């Protein structure tokens, strides 16, 4: 079985509070984008979980999100056959693009089909949340408001935008580091932001003007490069440019392919990890 698992950007992210277990209550707009990893799932006769990954820096043991998803499902449904999962990485990790999260969502959906488990979305989301706060969104895909720690999902109208540039600086950001270093004074920084209504009114240009991310307040003081990339994008006509999630990727929403290509040609002289992408309405695609 072959699947594509797609990445996401956060068009909006604000923090509303903190739970006693250290997790943060967030309000975020998640958007699937057209950048994907390839996941191949094969059944094994012996009762083993084997993960192979093209990126040798990613662990293939229980720390791997795909391993976790398989283990949870095997135990829940008492399945004895084994699984070999090959991950062909393309989405950069620790980038704020939810690459690892969407890989595990692909495995949940893939095993649901392979083993005819007939799980509905809610049952898959319950498993997803045991792996990470971003995984429930990756089960659904498209345009969603996520609240709680990321698990309370509300479907929004599709946000459609064709000219998006992603730039991954050399540094990576660990999600837990960013949340740990957030100052509570920065909670509710964007309380009056109107992005949700604008999405549901299909006012795409106004949506683009309303993007915001509170987690920049942790990352920018440590890495001024984030602002340099944003400036180059904005000088080249991007309608807005912000960091996605806990970083380090910075994205820009451009009005047309010409301005996006101009920014691309300038930024590619400095950055090797640079991608042209667009929004999509799903996060997992099945092939065979
Ligand atoms: C910031 C966001 C925005 O979409 O995404 P990324 O930048 O990671 O893609 C998410 O909130 C990240 O979700 P995810 O990456 O799944 O987080 P998890 O693996 O569950 O958690 C990693 C660590 O981040 C912290 N964490 C995560 C989610 C949350 N609402 N509050 C937190 O404080 C916790 O310390 C946790 O141990
Ligand atoms: N299948 C996977 N793909 C990518 N990273 C993974 C995977 N499994 C575990 N990880 C670990 O998760 C962390 C990054 O996850 P990722 O989803 O790429 O981050 P982010 O959501 O911040 O972009 C890294 O520490 C990486 O080693």
Coordinates of C-alpha atoms and ligand atoms in Angstrom, one line a residue:
X1 CA 0.0 0.0 0.0
X2 CA 1.4 3.4 -1.0
X3 CA 0.3 6.7 0.6
X4 CA 1.3 10.4 0.4
X5 CA 1.2 12.3 3.7
X6 CA 1.1 16.1 3.2
X7 CA 2.4 18.9 5.4
X8 CA 0.6 21.9 6.9
X9 CA 1.1 25.5 7.7
X10 CA -0.5 27.5 10.5
X11 CA -2.2 30.5 9.0
X12 CA -2.8 31.8 12.6
X13 CA -1.6 30.7 16.0
X14 CA -2.3 32.2 19.4
X15 CA -2.0 30.9 22.9
X16 CA -5.0 31.1 25.2
X17 CA -3.6 29.5 28.4
X18 CA -1.6 26.6 29.9
X19 CA -2.8 23.4 31.5
X20 CA -1.3 21.9 34.7
X21 CA 0.5 19.2 32.6
X22 CA 2.4 21.9 30.8
X23 CA 0.5 21.7 27.5
X24 CA -0.8 25.0 26.1
X25 CA -4.3 25.8 25.1
X26 CA -4.0 27.1 21.5
X27 CA -6.2 28.7 18.9
X28 CA -4.8 27.9 15.5
X29 CA -5.8 27.7 11.8
X30 CA -4.2 24.7 10.2
X31 CA -4.0 24.4 6.4
X32 CA -2.8 21.4 4.4
X33 CA -0.3 22.2 1.7
X34 CA 1.1 20.4 -1.4
X35 CA 4.4 19.1 0.0
X36 CA 4.4 15.4 0.8
X37 CA 6.4 12.4 2.1
X38 CA 5.8 8.9 0.6
X39 CA 4.8 6.1 3.0
X40 CA 4.8 2.4 1.9
X41 CA 3.1 -0.2 4.1
X42 CA 3.7 -3.9 3.7
X43 CA 2.4 -6.7 5.9
X44 CA 4.9 -9.1 7.4
X45 CA 4.2 -12.7 8.5
X46 CA 6.2 -12.4 11.7
X47 CA 4.9 -10.2 14.6
X48 CA 7.3 -7.2 14.1
X49 CA 7.1 -3.5 13.4
X50 CA 10.0 -2.4 11.2
X51 CA 10.5 1.2 10.1
X52 CA 12.8 2.3 7.3
X53 CA 13.4 6.0 6.7
X54 CA 15.3 7.8 3.9
X55 CA 16.4 10.4 6.4
X56 CA 18.9 8.7 8.6
X57 CA 18.7 11.4 11.4
X58 CA 15.1 10.3 12.1
X59 CA 14.8 7.5 14.7
X60 CA 13.1 4.2 13.4
X61 CA 12.3 2.8 16.9
X62 CA 9.4 3.5 19.2
X63 CA 10.3 7.3 18.9
X64 CA 9.1 7.2 15.3
X65 CA 5.5 8.5 14.9
X66 CA 4.7 5.6 12.4
X67 CA 6.0 3.0 14.9
X68 CA 3.8 4.5 17.6
X69 CA 0.7 4.5 15.4
X70 CA 1.2 0.9 14.4
X71 CA 1.9 -0.3 18.0
X72 CA -1.3 1.4 19.3
X73 CA -3.5 -0.1 16.6
X74 CA -1.9 -3.6 16.9
X75 CA -2.5 -3.6 20.6
X76 CA -6.0 -2.1 20.5
X77 CA -7.2 -4.7 17.9
X78 CA -5.0 -7.6 19.0
X79 CA -3.4 -8.0 15.6
X80 CA -0.6 -10.5 15.4
X81 CA 0.8 -9.9 11.9
X82 CA 3.8 -7.5 11.5
X83 CA 4.3 -4.4 9.4
X84 CA 7.1 -2.9 7.4
X85 CA 6.8 0.8 6.8
X86 CA 9.2 2.7 4.4
X87 CA 9.2 6.5 4.8
X88 CA 10.6 8.5 1.9
X89 CA 11.1 12.0 3.5
X90 CA 10.7 15.2 1.6
X91 CA 9.1 17.4 4.2
X92 CA 11.8 18.9 6.4
X93 CA 11.5 17.9 10.1
X94 CA 11.4 20.2 13.1
X95 CA 10.2 22.8 10.7
X96 CA 6.6 23.5 11.8
X97 CA 5.2 21.6 8.8
X98 CA 4.0 18.5 10.9
X99 CA 5.9 16.0 8.7
X100 CA 6.1 13.4 11.4
X101 CA 2.5 14.0 12.5
X102 CA 1.2 13.5 9.0
X103 CA 3.3 10.4 8.5
X104 CA 1.5 8.8 11.5
X105 CA -1.9 10.0 10.3
X106 CA -1.2 8.2 7.0
X107 CA -0.3 5.0 8.9
X108 CA -3.5 5.2 11.0
X109 CA -5.6 5.6 7.8
X110 CA -3.5 3.0 5.9
X111 CA -3.8 0.3 8.6
X112 CA -7.5 1.0 9.0
X113 CA -7.9 0.1 5.3
X114 CA -5.4 -2.8 5.2
X115 CA -6.9 -4.5 8.2
X116 CA -10.5 -3.5 7.5
X117 CA -10.9 -2.0 10.9
X118 CA -13.8 0.3 9.9
X119 CA -12.7 3.0 12.3
X120 CA -14.6 6.3 11.8
X121 CA -12.9 9.7 12.0
X122 CA -13.5 10.1 15.7
X123 CA -12.0 6.7 16.5
X124 CA -8.9 7.5 14.3
X125 CA -8.6 10.9 16.0
X126 CA -8.6 9.2 19.4
X127 CA -5.6 7.2 18.4
X128 CA -4.0 10.2 16.7
X129 CA -4.1 12.3 19.9
X130 CA -2.0 9.6 21.7
X131 CA 0.8 10.4 19.2
X132 CA 0.8 14.2 19.1
X133 CA -1.4 17.3 19.3
X134 CA -1.1 17.9 15.5
X135 CA -2.0 14.4 14.4
X136 CA -5.9 14.8 14.7
X137 CA -5.8 17.6 12.2
X138 CA -3.6 15.4 9.9
X139 CA -6.3 12.8 9.9
X140 CA -8.8 15.3 8.6
X141 CA -6.8 17.7 6.4
X142 CA -7.9 20.9 4.5
X143 CA -8.6 24.0 6.5
X144 CA -9.5 23.7 10.2
X145 CA -9.6 25.7 13.4
X146 CA -7.8 23.7 16.1
X147 CA -8.3 24.5 19.8
X148 CA -7.7 22.8 23.1
X149 CA -4.2 21.4 22.8
X150 CA -4.9 21.0 19.1
X151 CA -7.5 18.2 19.2
X152 CA -10.8 20.3 19.2
X153 CA -11.3 20.6 15.4
X154 CA -13.8 22.8 13.6
X155 CA -14.0 22.6 9.9
X156 CA -13.7 25.9 8.1
X157 CA -14.3 26.8 4.5
X158 CA -11.4 25.8 2.3
X159 CA -8.8 28.5 2.0
X160 CA -7.5 28.5 -1.5
X161 CA -4.1 30.0 -2.3
X162 CA -1.8 29.0 -5.2
X163 CA 1.5 30.9 -4.7
X164 CA 3.1 30.0 -1.4
X165 CA 6.9 30.0 -0.8
X166 CA 8.4 28.0 2.1
X167 CA 11.9 28.7 3.3
X168 CA 13.6 26.4 5.9
X169 CA 16.6 28.1 7.5
X170 CA 19.5 25.8 8.5
X171 CA 18.5 25.8 12.1
X172 CA 15.6 23.6 13.3
X173 CA 13.2 24.3 16.2
X174 CA 12.0 21.7 18.8
X175 CA 8.3 22.2 19.5
X176 CA 8.7 21.5 23.2
X177 CA 11.6 24.0 23.5
X178 CA 9.4 26.7 21.9
X179 CA 6.4 26.1 24.1
X180 CA 8.6 25.9 27.2
X181 CA 10.1 29.3 26.5
X182 CA 6.9 31.1 25.9
X183 CA 6.2 34.1 28.2
X184 CA 2.6 34.1 29.6
X185 CA 2.5 37.9 28.9
X186 CA 2.4 36.9 25.2
X187 CA -0.8 34.9 25.5
X188 CA -3.8 36.3 23.6
X189 CA -1.6 38.5 21.5
X190 CA -4.1 38.4 18.6
X191 CA -7.4 38.3 20.4
X192 CA -9.1 40.8 18.0
X193 CA -7.9 39.0 14.9
X194 CA -10.8 38.3 12.5
X195 CA -9.2 35.6 10.3
X196 CA -11.9 32.9 11.1
X197 CA -14.8 35.1 9.7
X198 CA -12.7 36.1 6.8
X199 CA -12.0 32.5 5.9
X200 CA -15.7 31.6 6.1
X201 CA -16.5 34.6 3.9
X202 CA -14.0 33.4 1.3
X203 CA -12.2 36.8 1.5
X204 CA -8.8 35.2 0.6
X205 CA -6.8 38.4 0.3
X206 CA -8.0 39.6 3.7
X207 CA -7.2 36.2 5.2
X208 CA -3.7 36.6 3.8
X209 CA -3.4 40.0 5.5
X210 CA -4.5 38.5 8.8
X211 CA -1.9 35.8 9.3
X212 CA -0.2 35.8 12.7
X213 CA 1.8 33.5 15.0
X214 CA 2.5 34.1 18.7
X215 CA 5.3 31.5 18.7
X216 CA 7.5 33.9 16.7
X217 CA 7.9 35.8 19.9
X218 CA 10.1 32.9 21.2
X219 CA 12.0 32.1 18.0
X220 CA 12.7 35.6 16.5
X221 CA 14.9 36.9 19.4
X222 CA 17.0 33.7 19.0
X223 CA 17.2 33.7 15.2
X224 CA 17.0 37.1 13.5
X225 CA 17.1 35.1 10.2
X226 CA 13.3 34.6 10.5
X227 CA 12.8 38.4 10.1
X228 CA 15.4 38.6 7.3
X229 CA 13.5 36.0 5.3
X230 CA 10.2 37.7 6.0
X231 CA 11.6 41.1 4.8
X232 CA 12.8 39.6 1.5
X233 CA 9.4 38.1 0.9
X234 CA 7.5 41.3 1.8
X235 CA 9.9 43.4 -0.3
X236 CA 9.0 41.1 -3.2
X237 CA 5.3 41.7 -2.9
X238 CA 4.2 38.9 -0.5
X239 CA 0.9 39.8 1.0
X240 CA 2.1 38.4 4.3
X241 CA 5.0 36.3 5.6
X242 CA 5.1 34.5 9.0
X243 CA 6.7 31.5 10.6
X244 CA 4.6 28.3 10.7
X245 CA 3.9 26.6 14.0
X246 CA 7.0 26.3 16.2
X247 CA 9.3 27.0 13.2
X248 CA 11.7 27.2 11.7
X249 CA 10.0 27.4 8.3
X250 CA 8.9 30.8 7.2
X251 CA 6.2 31.0 4.5
X252 CA 5.0 33.8 2.3
X253 CA 1.6 34.2 0.5
X254 CA 2.2 35.8 -2.9
X255 CA -0.4 37.4 -5.1
X256 CA 0.9 35.7 -8.3
X257 CA 3.6 33.3 -9.6
X258 CA 5.7 36.1 -11.0
X259 CA 6.3 37.7 -7.5
X260 CA 6.7 34.3 -5.9
X261 CA 9.4 33.4 -8.5
X262 CA 11.2 36.7 -8.0
X263 CA 11.4 36.0 -4.2
X264 CA 12.4 32.3 -4.9
X265 CA 15.3 33.4 -7.2
X266 CA 16.7 35.8 -4.5
X267 CA 16.2 33.4 -1.6
X268 CA 17.6 30.3 -3.4
X269 CA 21.1 32.0 -3.4
X270 CA 21.1 31.7 0.4
X271 CA 18.8 28.8 1.2
X272 CA 18.9 25.2 -0.1
X273 CA 15.6 24.2 1.5
X274 CA 13.1 26.3 -0.4
X275 CA 9.8 25.1 -1.8
X276 CA 7.0 26.5 -4.0
X277 CA 3.6 25.1 -2.9
X278 CA -0.1 25.7 -2.7
X279 CA -3.0 24.9 -0.4
X280 CA -4.8 21.5 -0.8
X281 CA -8.1 20.1 0.7
X282 CA -6.7 16.9 2.1
X283 CA -3.7 15.6 4.1
X284 CA -3.5 11.9 3.0
X285 CA -3.7 10.4 -0.4
X286 CA -4.0 6.6 -1.2
X287 CA -2.4 5.0 -4.2
X288 CA -2.6 1.2 -4.2
Ligands
LIG1 C1 3.3 24.1 17.3 C2 2.3 23.2 16.5 C3 1.3 24.1 15.8 O1 0.5 23.4 14.9 O2 2.9 22.4 15.5 P1 4.4 22.2 15.0 O3 5.2 23.5 14.9 O4 5.1 21.3 16.0 O5 4.3 21.5 13.7 C4 1.6 22.2 17.5 O6 0.9 23.0 18.5 C5 2.5 21.2 18.1 O7 1.9 20.0 17.9 P2 2.8 18.6 17.9 O8 4.1 18.9 17.2 O9 2.0 17.5 17.5 O10 3.1 18.6 19.5 P3 3.4 17.3 20.4 O11 4.3 16.3 19.8 O12 2.1 16.8 20.9 O13 4.1 18.0 21.7 C6 5.4 18.3 21.7 C7 5.6 19.2 22.9 O14 5.1 20.5 22.7 C8 4.4 21.1 23.8 N1 3.0 21.4 23.5 C9 2.5 20.8 22.4 C10 1.2 21.2 22.0 C11 0.5 22.1 22.8 N2 -0.8 22.5 22.6 N3 1.1 22.6 23.9 C12 2.3 22.3 24.3 O15 2.9 22.8 25.2 C13 4.6 20.0 24.9 O16 5.7 20.4 25.7 C14 4.9 18.7 24.2 O17 5.7 17.9 24.9
LIG2 N1 8.1 9.9 10.8 C1 8.8 10.9 11.3 N2 9.1 11.9 10.5 C2 9.7 13.0 11.0 N3 10.1 13.2 12.2 C3 9.9 12.2 13.1 C4 9.2 11.0 12.7 N4 9.0 10.2 13.8 C5 9.6 10.9 14.8 N5 10.1 12.1 14.4 C6 10.8 13.0 15.3 O1 9.9 14.1 15.5 C7 10.5 15.4 15.5 C8 10.0 16.3 14.4 O2 8.8 16.1 14.0 P1 8.1 17.0 12.9 O3 6.7 16.5 12.8 O4 8.9 16.9 11.7 O5 8.2 18.4 13.5 P2 7.4 19.7 13.2 O6 5.9 19.3 13.4 O7 7.9 20.7 14.3 O8 7.8 20.1 11.8 C9 12.0 15.1 15.3 O9 12.6 15.0 16.6 C10 12.0 13.7 14.7 O10 13.2 12.9 15.1

